[in-house]
Amino acid sequence: MADNDTIGGRADEMSLDELREEIQDIDHEIVELIARRTYVADTIAQVKEQEGLPTTDESQEEAVMARASENADMFDVDRNLVKAIFRLLIELNKAEQRESR
């Protein structure tokens, strides 16, 4: 993981309750980002449908996975974990796109 610095200060200087509150805030931000990503993916699906493009774009998926790996390295997070999360997001978006067509 990245260093012990947190938004609210150094993790080793925070109480257990403060650390748990920090996790709650981070969890909220993660869900908000997933919601934003899903909204954009839904908009992409609409554009694809209007333009008669296929649901799946393997080159784009590969680019997303490559960026996920780069970002994992940048933040010193396990690549496999990050790639698994992004694979899940991609598969859920594709399933939703197929259902809406």
CSV table of C-alpha atoms in Angstrom, one decimal:
chain,number,residue,atom,x,y,z
A,1,MET,CA,0.0,0.0,0.0
A,2,ALA,CA,0.9,3.6,-0.2
A,3,ASP,CA,2.5,5.3,2.8
A,4,ASN,CA,0.7,5.9,6.1
A,5,ASP,CA,-0.4,9.5,5.2
A,6,THR,CA,-4.1,10.0,5.1
A,7,ILE,CA,-6.3,12.9,4.2
A,8,GLY,CA,-6.9,13.6,7.9
A,9,GLY,CA,-3.3,13.2,9.0
A,10,ARG,CA,-0.9,10.3,9.7
A,11,ALA,CA,-2.7,7.0,10.3
A,12,ASP,CA,-0.4,6.1,13.2
A,13,GLU,CA,-1.5,9.3,15.0
A,14,MET,CA,-5.3,8.6,14.6
A,15,SER,CA,-7.5,6.8,17.0
A,16,LEU,CA,-9.4,3.6,16.0
A,17,ASP,CA,-12.6,5.6,15.7
A,18,GLU,CA,-11.0,8.2,13.5
A,19,LEU,CA,-9.5,5.5,11.3
A,20,ARG,CA,-12.9,3.8,11.0
A,21,GLU,CA,-14.4,7.2,10.1
A,22,GLU,CA,-11.7,7.6,7.5
A,23,ILE,CA,-12.6,4.2,6.0
A,24,GLN,CA,-16.3,5.2,5.9
A,25,ASP,CA,-15.4,8.3,4.0
A,26,ILE,CA,-13.3,6.4,1.6
A,27,ASP,CA,-16.1,3.8,1.1
A,28,HIS,CA,-18.5,6.6,0.3
A,29,GLU,CA,-16.1,8.0,-2.2
A,30,ILE,CA,-15.6,4.6,-3.8
A,31,VAL,CA,-19.4,4.1,-4.3
A,32,GLU,CA,-19.7,7.6,-5.6
A,33,LEU,CA,-17.0,7.0,-8.2
A,34,ILE,CA,-18.6,3.7,-9.2
A,35,ALA,CA,-21.9,5.5,-9.7
A,36,ARG,CA,-20.2,8.1,-11.9
A,37,ARG,CA,-18.4,5.4,-13.9
A,38,THR,CA,-21.6,3.5,-14.4
A,39,TYR,CA,-23.4,6.7,-15.6
A,40,VAL,CA,-20.7,7.3,-18.1
A,41,ALA,CA,-20.7,3.7,-19.2
A,42,ASP,CA,-24.4,3.8,-19.7
A,43,THR,CA,-24.0,6.9,-21.8
A,44,ILE,CA,-21.4,5.2,-23.9
A,45,ALA,CA,-23.8,2.3,-24.3
A,46,GLN,CA,-26.4,4.7,-25.7
A,47,VAL,CA,-23.9,6.2,-28.1
A,48,LYS,CA,-22.9,2.7,-29.3
A,49,GLU,CA,-26.5,1.7,-29.9
A,50,GLN,CA,-27.2,4.9,-31.8
A,51,GLU,CA,-24.1,4.4,-34.0
A,52,GLY,CA,-24.8,0.6,-34.4
A,53,LEU,CA,-21.5,-0.3,-32.7
A,54,PRO,CA,-21.0,-3.6,-30.9
A,55,THR,CA,-21.3,-3.8,-27.1
A,56,THR,CA,-17.8,-5.2,-26.7
A,57,ASP,CA,-14.7,-3.3,-27.7
A,58,GLU,CA,-11.8,-5.5,-26.8
A,59,SER,CA,-9.1,-2.9,-27.6
A,60,GLN,CA,-10.8,-0.5,-25.2
A,61,GLU,CA,-11.1,-3.1,-22.5
A,62,GLU,CA,-7.4,-3.9,-22.9
A,63,ALA,CA,-6.6,-0.2,-22.6
A,64,VAL,CA,-8.7,0.1,-19.4
A,65,MET,CA,-6.9,-2.9,-17.9
A,66,ALA,CA,-3.5,-1.5,-18.9
A,67,ARG,CA,-4.4,1.8,-17.2
A,68,ALA,CA,-5.6,-0.1,-14.1
A,69,SER,CA,-2.3,-1.8,-13.9
A,70,GLU,CA,-0.4,1.5,-14.3
A,71,ASN,CA,-2.5,3.1,-11.6
A,72,ALA,CA,-2.0,0.1,-9.3
A,73,ASP,CA,1.7,0.5,-9.7
A,74,MET,CA,1.5,4.3,-9.2
A,75,PHE,CA,-0.3,3.8,-5.8
A,76,ASP,CA,1.6,0.7,-4.8
A,77,VAL,CA,-1.6,-1.4,-4.8
A,78,ASP,CA,-1.7,-5.1,-5.8
A,79,ARG,CA,-2.2,-5.3,-9.6
A,80,ASN,CA,-4.2,-8.4,-9.4
A,81,LEU,CA,-6.7,-6.9,-7.0
A,82,VAL,CA,-7.1,-3.7,-9.1
A,83,LYS,CA,-7.4,-5.7,-12.3
A,84,ALA,CA,-10.1,-8.0,-10.7
A,85,ILE,CA,-12.1,-5.0,-9.7
A,86,PHE,CA,-11.9,-3.4,-13.1
A,87,ARG,CA,-12.7,-6.7,-14.8
A,88,LEU,CA,-15.8,-6.9,-12.6
A,89,LEU,CA,-16.8,-3.4,-13.5
A,90,ILE,CA,-16.3,-4.0,-17.2
A,91,GLU,CA,-18.3,-7.3,-17.1
A,92,LEU,CA,-21.2,-5.7,-15.2
A,93,ASN,CA,-21.3,-2.8,-17.7
A,94,LYS,CA,-21.3,-5.2,-20.6
A,95,ALA,CA,-24.1,-7.2,-19.1
A,96,GLU,CA,-26.2,-4.1,-18.5
A,97,GLN,CA,-25.5,-3.0,-22.1
A,98,ARG,CA,-26.7,-6.3,-23.5
A,99,GLU,CA,-29.8,-6.2,-21.4
A,100,SER,CA,-30.7,-2.7,-22.5
A,101,ARG,CA,-30.5,-3.6,-26.2
